[in-house]
PDB file of C-alpha atoms in Angstrom:
ATOM      1  CA  MET A 118      16.024   2.732 -11.578  1.00 55.00           C
ATOM      2  CA  SER A 119      18.152   4.415  -8.908  1.00 45.00           C
ATOM      3  CA  HIS A 120      18.488   2.048  -5.966  1.00 43.00           C
ATOM      4  CA  PRO A 121      16.948   3.256  -2.699  1.00 44.00           C
ATOM      5  CA  LYS A 122      19.288   4.029   0.128  1.00 41.00           C
ATOM      6  CA  ARG A 123      19.668   1.273   2.631  1.00 37.00           C
ATOM      7  CA  ARG A 124      18.308   1.989   5.986  1.00 40.00           C
ATOM      8  CA  SER A 125      20.165   0.947   9.193  1.00 35.00           C
ATOM      9  CA  GLU A 126      17.389   2.025  11.603  1.00 39.00           C
ATOM     10  CA  VAL A 127      13.673   1.405  11.642  1.00 40.00           C
ATOM     11  CA  PRO A 128      11.898   4.634  10.457  1.00 43.00           C
ATOM     12  CA  ASP A 129       9.867   6.658  12.889  1.00 46.00           C
ATOM     13  CA  ALA A 130       6.111   6.605  13.018  1.00 43.00           C
ATOM     14  CA  GLN A 131       5.824   9.680  10.720  1.00 51.00           C
ATOM     15  CA  ASP A 132       7.120   7.469   7.884  1.00 73.00           C
ATOM     16  CA  THR A 133       4.726   4.595   8.421  1.00 92.00           C
ATOM     17  CA  LEU A 134       2.143   3.904  11.050  1.00 96.00           C
ATOM     18  CA  ILE A 135      -0.100   5.435  13.681  1.00 96.00           C
ATOM     19  CA  THR A 136      -1.675   3.381  16.399  1.00 96.00           C
ATOM     20  CA  VAL A 137      -5.356   3.691  17.547  1.00 96.00           C
ATOM     21  CA  PRO A 138      -4.423   5.226  20.889  1.00 97.00           C
ATOM     22  CA  GLU A 139      -2.189   7.788  19.184  1.00 96.00           C
ATOM     23  CA  LEU A 140      -4.901   8.760  16.744  1.00 96.00           C
ATOM     24  CA  ARG A 141      -7.522   8.908  19.540  1.00 96.00           C
ATOM     25  CA  GLU A 142      -5.237  11.260  21.494  1.00 95.00           C
ATOM     26  CA  LEU A 143      -4.877  13.581  18.455  1.00 95.00           C
ATOM     27  CA  LEU A 144      -8.666  13.702  17.953  1.00 93.00           C
ATOM     28  CA  ALA A 145      -9.258  14.324  21.664  1.00 91.00           C
ATOM     29  CA  ALA A 146      -6.717  17.170  21.598  1.00 91.00           C
ATOM     30  CA  GLY A 147      -8.495  18.888  18.790  1.00 89.00           C
ATOM     31  CA  SER A 148      -5.513  18.559  16.457  1.00 84.00           C
ATOM     32  CA  PRO A 149      -6.655  15.794  14.034  1.00 91.00           C
ATOM     33  CA  PRO A 150      -4.711  14.800  10.928  1.00 95.00           C
ATOM     34  CA  HIS A 151      -6.551  14.763   7.682  1.00 96.00           C
ATOM     35  CA  LEU A 152      -8.349  11.338   7.613  1.00 96.00           C
ATOM     36  CA  LEU A 153      -8.879   9.374   4.370  1.00 96.00           C
ATOM     37  CA  ASP A 154     -11.041   6.193   4.303  1.00 96.00           C
ATOM     38  CA  VAL A 155      -9.882   3.983   1.482  1.00 95.00           C
ATOM     39  CA  ARG A 156     -11.620   0.727   2.379  1.00 93.00           C
ATOM     40  CA  TRP A 157     -11.836  -1.697  -0.671  1.00 85.00           C
ATOM     41  CA  SER A 158     -12.350  -5.321  -1.370  1.00 73.00           C
ATOM     42  CA  ARG A 159     -12.509  -7.309  -4.635  1.00 69.00           C
ATOM     43  CA  SER A 160     -15.238  -9.563  -3.215  1.00 60.00           C
ATOM     44  CA  GLY A 161     -16.908  -7.854  -0.249  1.00 58.00           C
ATOM     45  CA  PRO A 162     -19.416  -5.016  -0.081  1.00 59.00           C
ATOM     46  CA  PRO A 163     -18.779  -1.999  -2.187  1.00 66.00           C
ATOM     47  CA  PRO A 164     -16.586   0.638  -0.459  1.00 72.00           C
ATOM     48  CA  LEU A 165     -19.396   3.206  -0.214  1.00 83.00           C
ATOM     49  CA  GLU A 166     -21.485   0.646   1.846  1.00 85.00           C
ATOM     50  CA  HIS A 167     -18.647   0.315   4.339  1.00 85.00           C
ATOM     51  CA  TYR A 168     -18.345   4.049   4.582  1.00 91.00           C
ATOM     52  CA  LEU A 169     -22.099   4.673   5.054  1.00 91.00           C
ATOM     53  CA  ALA A 170     -22.258   1.953   7.767  1.00 91.00           C
ATOM     54  CA  GLY A 171     -19.514   3.695   9.838  1.00 93.00           C
ATOM     55  CA  HIS A 172     -16.399   5.722   9.418  1.00 95.00           C
ATOM     56  CA  LEU A 173     -14.011   7.701  11.592  1.00 95.00           C
ATOM     57  CA  PRO A 174     -15.177  11.225  12.412  1.00 93.00           C
ATOM     58  CA  GLY A 175     -13.972  13.608   9.773  1.00 92.00           C
ATOM     59  CA  ALA A 176     -12.801  10.886   7.339  1.00 94.00           C
ATOM     60  CA  VAL A 177     -13.266  11.584   3.591  1.00 94.00           C
ATOM     61  CA  ARG A 178     -13.807   8.605   1.377  1.00 94.00           C
ATOM     62  CA  VAL A 179     -11.329   7.735  -1.375  1.00 94.00           C
ATOM     63  CA  ASP A 180     -12.085   5.057  -4.014  1.00 92.00           C
ATOM     64  CA  LEU A 181      -9.246   2.799  -5.064  1.00 92.00           C
ATOM     65  CA  GLY A 182     -10.459   2.157  -8.584  1.00 90.00           C
ATOM     66  CA  ALA A 183     -11.647   5.726  -9.420  1.00 91.00           C
ATOM     67  CA  ASP A 184      -9.162   7.802  -7.510  1.00 94.00           C
ATOM     68  CA  LEU A 185      -5.935   5.789  -7.101  1.00 95.00           C
ATOM     69  CA  ALA A 186      -5.558   4.057 -10.479  1.00 95.00           C
ATOM     70  CA  GLY A 187      -5.652   4.882 -14.217  1.00 95.00           C
ATOM     71  CA  PRO A 188      -7.724   2.992 -16.730  1.00 95.00           C
ATOM     72  CA  PRO A 189      -6.779  -0.752 -16.861  1.00 94.00           C
ATOM     73  CA  GLY A 190      -4.923  -1.903 -19.884  1.00 94.00           C
ATOM     74  CA  ALA A 191      -1.370  -2.608 -21.044  1.00 94.00           C
ATOM     75  CA  GLY A 192      -0.118  -1.046 -17.849  1.00 95.00           C
ATOM     76  CA  GLY A 193      -1.994  -3.433 -15.586  1.00 94.00           C
ATOM     77  CA  ARG A 194      -5.277  -3.576 -13.696  1.00 95.00           C
ATOM     78  CA  HIS A 195      -4.420  -0.625 -11.376  1.00 95.00           C
ATOM     79  CA  PRO A 196      -1.799   1.522 -13.117  1.00 96.00           C
ATOM     80  CA  LEU A 197      -0.834   4.782 -11.612  1.00 96.00           C
ATOM     81  CA  PRO A 198      -3.047   7.706 -12.572  1.00 96.00           C
ATOM     82  CA  GLY A 199      -1.312  10.706 -14.128  1.00 96.00           C
ATOM     83  CA  THR A 200       0.321  13.333 -11.908  1.00 98.00           C
ATOM     84  CA  ALA A 201      -2.225  16.073 -12.666  1.00 98.00           C
ATOM     85  CA  GLY A 202      -5.183  13.600 -12.140  1.00 97.00           C
ATOM     86  CA  PHE A 203      -3.840  12.464  -8.763  1.00 98.00           C
ATOM     87  CA  GLU A 204      -3.153  16.051  -7.635  1.00 98.00           C
ATOM     88  CA  ALA A 205      -6.657  17.060  -8.566  1.00 97.00           C
ATOM     89  CA  THR A 206      -8.130  14.117  -6.629  1.00 97.00           C
ATOM     90  CA  MET A 207      -6.083  14.794  -3.489  1.00 97.00           C
ATOM     91  CA  ARG A 208      -7.126  18.495  -3.637  1.00 97.00           C
ATOM     92  CA  ARG A 209     -10.752  17.462  -4.051  1.00 96.00           C
ATOM     93  CA  VAL A 210     -10.605  15.383  -0.901  1.00 95.00           C
ATOM     94  CA  GLY A 211      -8.914  18.189   0.990  1.00 96.00           C
ATOM     95  CA  VAL A 212      -5.291  17.107   1.212  1.00 97.00           C
ATOM     96  CA  ARG A 213      -2.873  19.894   1.981  1.00 96.00           C
ATOM     97  CA  GLY A 214       0.877  19.697   1.518  1.00 94.00           C
ATOM     98  CA  GLY A 215       1.689  20.871   5.037  1.00 90.00           C
ATOM     99  CA  GLU A 216      -1.046  18.886   6.892  1.00 94.00           C
ATOM    100  CA  PRO A 217      -0.477  15.389   8.323  1.00 96.00           C
ATOM    101  CA  VAL A 218      -2.461  12.657   6.608  1.00 97.00           C
ATOM    102  CA  VAL A 219      -3.744   9.378   8.069  1.00 97.00           C
ATOM    103  CA  VAL A 220      -5.193   6.730   5.772  1.00 97.00           C
ATOM    104  CA  TYR A 221      -7.044   3.607   6.789  1.00 97.00           C
ATOM    105  CA  ASP A 222      -8.800   0.616   5.364  1.00 94.00           C
ATOM    106  CA  GLN A 223     -10.833  -2.087   6.859  1.00 92.00           C
ATOM    107  CA  ARG A 224      -7.762  -3.755   8.286  1.00 85.00           C
ATOM    108  CA  ASP A 225      -4.144  -3.419   7.231  1.00 71.00           C
ATOM    109  CA  ALA A 226      -4.180  -6.745   5.470  1.00 65.00           C
ATOM    110  CA  THR A 227      -6.652  -5.355   2.843  1.00 70.00           C
ATOM    111  CA  ALA A 228      -3.644  -3.295   1.620  1.00 87.00           C
ATOM    112  CA  ALA A 229      -5.630  -0.425   0.016  1.00 93.00           C
ATOM    113  CA  ALA A 230      -4.367   2.124   2.665  1.00 96.00           C
ATOM    114  CA  ALA A 231      -0.763   1.026   1.894  1.00 96.00           C
ATOM    115  CA  ARG A 232      -1.351   1.779  -1.737  1.00 97.00           C
ATOM    116  CA  LEU A 233      -2.595   5.380  -0.883  1.00 97.00           C
ATOM    117  CA  TRP A 234       0.300   5.765   1.644  1.00 97.00           C
ATOM    118  CA  TRP A 235       2.743   4.830  -1.154  1.00 98.00           C
ATOM    119  CA  MET A 236       1.129   7.133  -3.736  1.00 98.00           C
ATOM    120  CA  LEU A 237       1.066  10.135  -1.441  1.00 98.00           C
ATOM    121  CA  ARG A 238       4.744   9.625  -0.568  1.00 97.00           C
ATOM    122  CA  TYR A 239       5.691   8.874  -4.198  1.00 98.00           C
ATOM    123  CA  PHE A 240       4.023  12.100  -5.331  1.00 98.00           C
ATOM    124  CA  GLY A 241       5.736  14.150  -2.543  1.00 97.00           C
ATOM    125  CA  HIS A 242       3.698  14.265   0.676  1.00 96.00           C
ATOM    126  CA  ARG A 243       6.102  13.728   3.517  1.00 91.00           C
ATOM    127  CA  ASP A 244       3.701  13.266   6.473  1.00 95.00           C
ATOM    128  CA  VAL A 245       1.327  10.372   5.868  1.00 96.00           C
ATOM    129  CA  ARG A 246       0.771   7.330   8.020  1.00 97.00           C
ATOM    130  CA  VAL A 247      -1.497   4.214   7.961  1.00 97.00           C
ATOM    131  CA  LEU A 248      -3.738   3.414  10.907  1.00 97.00           C
ATOM    132  CA  ASP A 249      -2.375   0.160  12.156  1.00 96.00           C
ATOM    133  CA  GLY A 250      -5.153  -2.450  12.151  1.00 95.00           C
ATOM    134  CA  GLY A 251      -7.468  -0.170  10.205  1.00 96.00           C
ATOM    135  CA  TYR A 252     -11.134   0.417  10.927  1.00 96.00           C
ATOM    136  CA  GLU A 253     -11.507  -2.899  12.718  1.00 95.00           C
ATOM    137  CA  ALA A 254      -8.872  -2.051  15.256  1.00 96.00           C
ATOM    138  CA  TRP A 255     -10.492   1.390  15.783  1.00 97.00           C
ATOM    139  CA  GLU A 256     -13.911  -0.170  16.253  1.00 96.00           C
ATOM    140  CA  ARG A 257     -12.602  -2.864  18.706  1.00 96.00           C
ATOM    141  CA  ALA A 258     -11.068  -0.145  20.821  1.00 96.00           C
ATOM    142  CA  GLY A 259     -14.364   1.715  21.076  1.00 96.00           C
ATOM    143  CA  GLY A 260     -13.273   4.571  18.958  1.00 95.00           C
ATOM    144  CA  PRO A 261     -16.170   6.973  17.865  1.00 94.00           C
ATOM    145  CA  VAL A 262     -17.651   6.349  14.441  1.00 95.00           C
ATOM    146  CA  VAL A 263     -20.041   8.340  12.225  1.00 93.00           C
ATOM    147  CA  GLN A 264     -22.741   6.822  10.060  1.00 92.00           C
ATOM    148  CA  GLY A 265     -24.304   8.133   6.949  1.00 87.00           C
ATOM    149  CA  ARG A 266     -23.095   9.842   3.745  1.00 77.00           C
ATOM    150  CA  GLY A 267     -20.368  11.481   5.730  1.00 66.00           C
ATOM    151  CA  GLU A 268     -17.790  14.089   5.341  1.00 71.00           C
ATOM    152  CA  GLU A 269     -16.819  16.649   2.817  1.00 77.00           C
ATOM    153  CA  PRO A 270     -13.568  18.598   3.188  1.00 80.00           C
ATOM    154  CA  SER A 271     -14.067  22.065   4.592  1.00 74.00           C
ATOM    155  CA  ALA A 272     -11.954  23.517   1.868  1.00 83.00           C
ATOM    156  CA  PRO A 273     -10.117  22.209  -1.187  1.00 90.00           C
ATOM    157  CA  GLY A 274      -6.590  21.073  -0.603  1.00 95.00           C
ATOM    158  CA  ASP A 275      -3.444  22.608  -1.952  1.00 96.00           C
ATOM    159  CA  PHE A 276      -1.283  19.481  -2.388  1.00 97.00           C
ATOM    160  CA  THR A 277       1.168  19.644  -5.301  1.00 98.00           C
ATOM    161  CA  ALA A 278       2.016  16.296  -6.794  1.00 98.00           C
ATOM    162  CA  VAL A 279       5.705  15.851  -7.765  1.00 98.00           C
ATOM    163  CA  PRO A 280       6.590  12.224  -8.712  1.00 97.00           C
ATOM    164  CA  GLY A 281       9.683  10.465  -7.582  1.00 97.00           C
ATOM    165  CA  GLY A 282       9.453  10.492  -3.836  1.00 96.00           C
ATOM    166  CA  MET A 283       9.559   6.639  -3.513  1.00 97.00           C
ATOM    167  CA  PRO A 284      11.565   4.024  -5.456  1.00 97.00           C
ATOM    168  CA  ARG A 285       9.672   2.614  -8.396  1.00 96.00           C
ATOM    169  CA  LEU A 286      10.508  -0.256 -10.717  1.00 96.00           C
ATOM    170  CA  THR A 287       9.361  -0.110 -14.329  1.00 95.00           C
ATOM    171  CA  VAL A 288       8.540  -3.087 -16.471  1.00 96.00           C
ATOM    172  CA  ASP A 289      11.667  -2.610 -18.592  1.00 95.00           C
ATOM    173  CA  GLU A 290      13.784  -2.784 -15.328  1.00 96.00           C
ATOM    174  CA  VAL A 291      12.232  -5.891 -13.980  1.00 96.00           C
ATOM    175  CA  PRO A 292      14.068  -8.643 -15.938  1.00 92.00           C
ATOM    176  CA  GLY A 293      17.520  -7.656 -14.685  1.00 90.00           C
ATOM    177  CA  PHE A 294      16.486  -6.844 -11.171  1.00 91.00           C
ATOM    178  CA  ALA A 295      16.542 -10.302  -9.660  1.00 80.00           C
ATOM    179  CA  ALA A 296      20.152 -10.692 -10.810  1.00 81.00           C
ATOM    180  CA  GLU A 297      21.265  -7.963  -8.394  1.00 86.00           C
ATOM    181  CA  GLY A 298      18.582  -7.966  -5.720  1.00 92.00           C
ATOM    182  CA  VAL A 299      15.489  -9.707  -4.503  1.00 97.00           C
ATOM    183  CA  LEU A 300      12.158  -9.359  -6.278  1.00 97.00           C
ATOM    184  CA  LEU A 301       9.369 -10.333  -3.937  1.00 98.00           C
ATOM    185  CA  ASP A 302       6.128 -11.640  -5.259  1.00 98.00           C
ATOM    186  CA  SER A 303       3.482 -10.566  -2.776  1.00 98.00           C
ATOM    187  CA  ARG A 304       0.542 -12.811  -3.941  1.00 97.00           C
ATOM    188  CA  LEU A 305      -0.540 -15.965  -2.260  1.00 95.00           C
ATOM    189  CA  GLY A 306       1.729 -18.957  -2.861  1.00 96.00           C
ATOM    190  CA  GLU A 307      -0.647 -20.912  -5.061  1.00 96.00           C
ATOM    191  CA  ARG A 308      -0.867 -17.945  -7.488  1.00 97.00           C
ATOM    192  CA  PHE A 309       2.945 -17.624  -7.487  1.00 96.00           C
ATOM    193  CA  ARG A 310       3.319 -21.296  -8.309  1.00 97.00           C
ATOM    194  CA  GLY A 311       0.730 -21.083 -11.092  1.00 96.00           C
ATOM    195  CA  GLU A 312      -1.665 -23.509  -9.524  1.00 97.00           C
ATOM    196  CA  VAL A 313      -4.561 -21.083  -9.577  1.00 95.00           C
ATOM    197  CA  GLU A 314      -5.173 -17.640 -11.123  1.00 93.00           C
ATOM    198  CA  PRO A 315      -8.477 -15.988 -10.174  1.00 93.00           C
ATOM    199  CA  LEU A 316      -7.878 -12.544 -11.606  1.00 92.00           C
ATOM    200  CA  ASP A 317      -5.452 -12.588 -14.554  1.00 94.00           C
ATOM    201  CA  PRO A 318      -5.482 -14.586 -17.790  1.00 94.00           C
ATOM    202  CA  VAL A 319      -2.071 -16.168 -17.288  1.00 95.00           C
ATOM    203  CA  ALA A 320      -0.911 -18.101 -14.145  1.00 96.00           C
ATOM    204  CA  GLY A 321       2.648 -18.102 -12.801  1.00 97.00           C
ATOM    205  CA  HIS A 322       5.327 -15.630 -11.723  1.00 97.00           C
ATOM    206  CA  ILE A 323       8.112 -13.399 -13.021  1.00 97.00           C
ATOM    207  CA  PRO A 324      11.289 -15.513 -13.528  1.00 96.00           C
ATOM    208  CA  GLY A 325      13.703 -15.012 -10.679  1.00 95.00           C
ATOM    209  CA  ALA A 326      11.068 -13.769  -8.194  1.00 96.00           C
ATOM    210  CA  VAL A 327      10.727 -15.049  -4.616  1.00 97.00           C
ATOM    211  CA  SER A 328       7.348 -16.003  -3.163  1.00 98.00           C
ATOM    212  CA  ALA A 329       6.544 -13.762  -0.170  1.00 98.00           C
ATOM    213  CA  PRO A 330       2.762 -13.543   0.509  1.00 97.00           C
ATOM    214  CA  THR A 331       2.036 -10.034   1.791  1.00 95.00           C
ATOM    215  CA  PHE A 332      -0.475 -11.096   4.428  1.00 91.00           C
ATOM    216  CA  ASP A 333       2.320 -12.959   6.298  1.00 95.00           C
ATOM    217  CA  ASN A 334       3.451  -9.415   7.352  1.00 96.00           C
ATOM    218  CA  SER A 335       0.258  -8.998   9.518  1.00 95.00           C
ATOM    219  CA  ALA A 336      -0.771 -10.558  12.839  1.00 94.00           C
ATOM    220  CA  PRO A 337      -4.179 -12.244  13.054  1.00 92.00           C
ATOM    221  CA  ASP A 338      -5.752  -9.033  14.280  1.00 92.00           C
ATOM    222  CA  GLY A 339      -4.709  -7.229  11.041  1.00 91.00           C
ATOM    223  CA  ARG A 340      -1.941  -5.104  12.678  1.00 94.00           C
ATOM    224  CA  PHE A 341       1.586  -5.313  11.363  1.00 95.00           C
ATOM    225  CA  ARG A 342       3.937  -7.695  13.040  1.00 96.00           C
ATOM    226  CA  PRO A 343       6.720  -6.060  15.152  1.00 95.00           C
ATOM    227  CA  PRO A 344       9.725  -4.703  13.183  1.00 95.00           C
ATOM    228  CA  GLY A 345      12.032  -7.440  14.600  1.00 96.00           C
ATOM    229  CA  GLU A 346       9.672 -10.190  13.329  1.00 97.00           C
ATOM    230  CA  LEU A 347       9.501  -8.522   9.985  1.00 96.00           C
ATOM    231  CA  ARG A 348      13.323  -8.197   9.713  1.00 96.00           C
ATOM    232  CA  GLU A 349      13.637 -11.874  10.499  1.00 97.00           C
ATOM    233  CA  ARG A 350      10.963 -12.763   7.900  1.00 97.00           C
ATOM    234  CA  PHE A 351      12.645 -10.723   5.107  1.00 97.00           C
ATOM    235  CA  ARG A 352      16.086 -12.054   6.129  1.00 97.00           C
ATOM    236  CA  ASP A 353      14.743 -15.522   5.579  1.00 97.00           C
ATOM    237  CA  LEU A 354      13.650 -14.401   2.120  1.00 97.00           C
ATOM    238  CA  GLY A 355      17.141 -13.105   1.373  1.00 95.00           C
ATOM    239  CA  VAL A 356      16.496  -9.353   2.046  1.00 96.00           C
ATOM    240  CA  THR A 357      18.619  -7.324   4.435  1.00 90.00           C
ATOM    241  CA  SER A 358      19.260  -3.599   4.707  1.00 85.00           C
ATOM    242  CA  ARG A 359      22.112  -4.088   2.189  1.00 87.00           C
ATOM    243  CA  THR A 360      20.064  -5.852  -0.419  1.00 88.00           C
ATOM    244  CA  PRO A 361      18.296  -4.123  -3.281  1.00 94.00           C
ATOM    245  CA  ALA A 362      14.647  -5.169  -2.986  1.00 97.00           C
ATOM    246  CA  ALA A 363      11.431  -4.662  -4.925  1.00 98.00           C
ATOM    247  CA  ALA A 364       7.914  -6.013  -4.593  1.00 98.00           C
ATOM    248  CA  TYR A 365       5.109  -6.777  -6.986  1.00 98.00           C
ATOM    249  CA  CYS A 366       1.662  -8.378  -6.752  1.00 97.00           C
ATOM    250  CA  GLY A 367      -1.257  -8.671  -9.153  1.00 96.00           C
ATOM    251  CA  SER A 368      -1.839  -5.007  -9.741  1.00 95.00           C
ATOM    252  CA  GLY A 369       0.355  -2.977  -7.366  1.00 96.00           C
ATOM    253  CA  VAL A 370      -1.933  -2.944  -4.320  1.00 96.00           C
ATOM    254  CA  THR A 371      -0.856  -5.678  -1.975  1.00 95.00           C
ATOM    255  CA  ALA A 372       2.698  -5.074  -3.040  1.00 97.00           C
ATOM    256  CA  ALA A 373       2.469  -1.542  -1.500  1.00 97.00           C
ATOM    257  CA  HIS A 374       1.618  -3.269   1.766  1.00 96.00           C
ATOM    258  CA  GLN A 375       4.815  -5.310   1.270  1.00 97.00           C
ATOM    259  CA  VAL A 376       6.875  -2.093   0.687  1.00 97.00           C
ATOM    260  CA  LEU A 377       5.379  -0.675   3.918  1.00 96.00           C
ATOM    261  CA  ALA A 378       6.294  -3.783   5.856  1.00 96.00           C
ATOM    262  CA  LEU A 379       9.796  -3.670   4.490  1.00 96.00           C
ATOM    263  CA  ARG A 380      10.066   0.008   5.585  1.00 96.00           C
ATOM    264  CA  LEU A 381       9.042  -0.998   9.064  1.00 95.00           C
ATOM    265  CA  ALA A 382      11.827  -3.523   8.958  1.00 95.00           C
ATOM    266  CA  GLY A 383      14.278  -0.776   8.106  1.00 93.00           C
ATOM    267  CA  ILE A 384      14.533  -1.548   4.307  1.00 95.00           C
ATOM    268  CA  ASP A 385      13.611   0.828   1.510  1.00 94.00           C
ATOM    269  CA  ALA A 386      12.190  -1.193  -1.407  1.00 97.00           C
ATOM    270  CA  ALA A 387      10.923  -0.336  -4.866  1.00 98.00           C
ATOM    271  CA  LEU A 388       7.362  -0.911  -5.996  1.00 98.00           C
ATOM    272  CA  TYR A 389       6.617  -2.497  -9.346  1.00 98.00           C
ATOM    273  CA  VAL A 390       3.210  -0.805  -9.816  1.00 98.00           C
ATOM    274  CA  GLY A 391       2.195  -2.543 -13.070  1.00 97.00           C
ATOM    275  CA  SER A 392       2.936  -5.887 -11.429  1.00 98.00           C
ATOM    276  CA  TRP A 393       1.794  -9.280 -12.826  1.00 97.00           C
ATOM    277  CA  SER A 394      -1.124  -7.840 -14.747  1.00 97.00           C
ATOM    278  CA  GLU A 395       1.261  -5.619 -16.667  1.00 97.00           C
ATOM    279  CA  TRP A 396       3.931  -8.233 -17.053  1.00 97.00           C
ATOM    280  CA  ILE A 397       1.616 -10.690 -18.809  1.00 97.00           C
ATOM    281  CA  ALA A 398       0.126  -8.104 -21.145  1.00 96.00           C
ATOM    282  CA  ASP A 399       2.982  -8.683 -23.466  1.00 96.00           C
ATOM    283  CA  PRO A 400       3.010 -12.409 -24.516  1.00 95.00           C
ATOM    284  CA  ASP A 401       6.677 -12.232 -25.247  1.00 95.00           C
ATOM    285  CA  ARG A 402       7.595 -11.810 -21.631  1.00 96.00           C
ATOM    286  CA  GLU A 403       8.730 -15.017 -19.989  1.00 95.00           C
ATOM    287  CA  VAL A 404       6.537 -16.715 -17.311  1.00 95.00           C
ATOM    288  CA  ALA A 405       7.617 -19.171 -14.705  1.00 95.00           C
ATOM    289  CA  THR A 406       5.648 -21.641 -12.678  1.00 96.00           C
ATOM    290  CA  GLY A 407       6.286 -23.920  -9.761  1.00 94.00           C
ATOM    291  CA  PRO A 408       8.259 -23.101  -6.573  1.00 90.00           C
TER     292      PRO A 408
END
């Protein structure tokens, strides 16, 4: 891969997040961004139930499994869809290339919104942000919600998908990456160590990776920790603005949350989309366990 440029300053909000007050101000002014609801959970209610129970005014629902991933297989549980397929999906939900987009999930620690943020930026959209704290933060602040089947875009979008807008690590590049940078494993520590594995048939981690559970990037209320705290966290993990960094998880979802947190800290990192579920699809690839 071509290494991402190191960043010496924290990116502006257009790169990353929008707060609840900022979004409410845009809605009140009659200049709303295009809202996408991408709530998802492996174990909770189906995403459609969340959406029907309440969503932000004007938000169009996007499904992680159906819309943001290709068929599971050798490429992992949530491989990237093809460029043409993603473009068609984004046009169907009304995304336009020159229109700001805001994506949200239940709370940022659920990570689905970060996956869509990364994908839109990877495929060339330059103005996409994640609602910090997600739907829960919006609801706590008394933001208006809509119940029922909800929104359809007023017109099809015109978004043109061009891959390559964000750094990406392929499975063939993974083995040598830890020798020159830091490969962050975004799963919980017990999965990294190989003590439990609830989702994939093999437990453990990629040799040379560093355990960095993604949810440590969030405060208890689901919002991201301040950039200074994130920089300190990543510095303790061996990552600075001068360190090549990449993140993986089980299937490329929570690792996108890690990439977003790194960007808040002023660090551009690559995403290994296939992640652990792709890595172990080939039994000849080495597996490590323990700390």
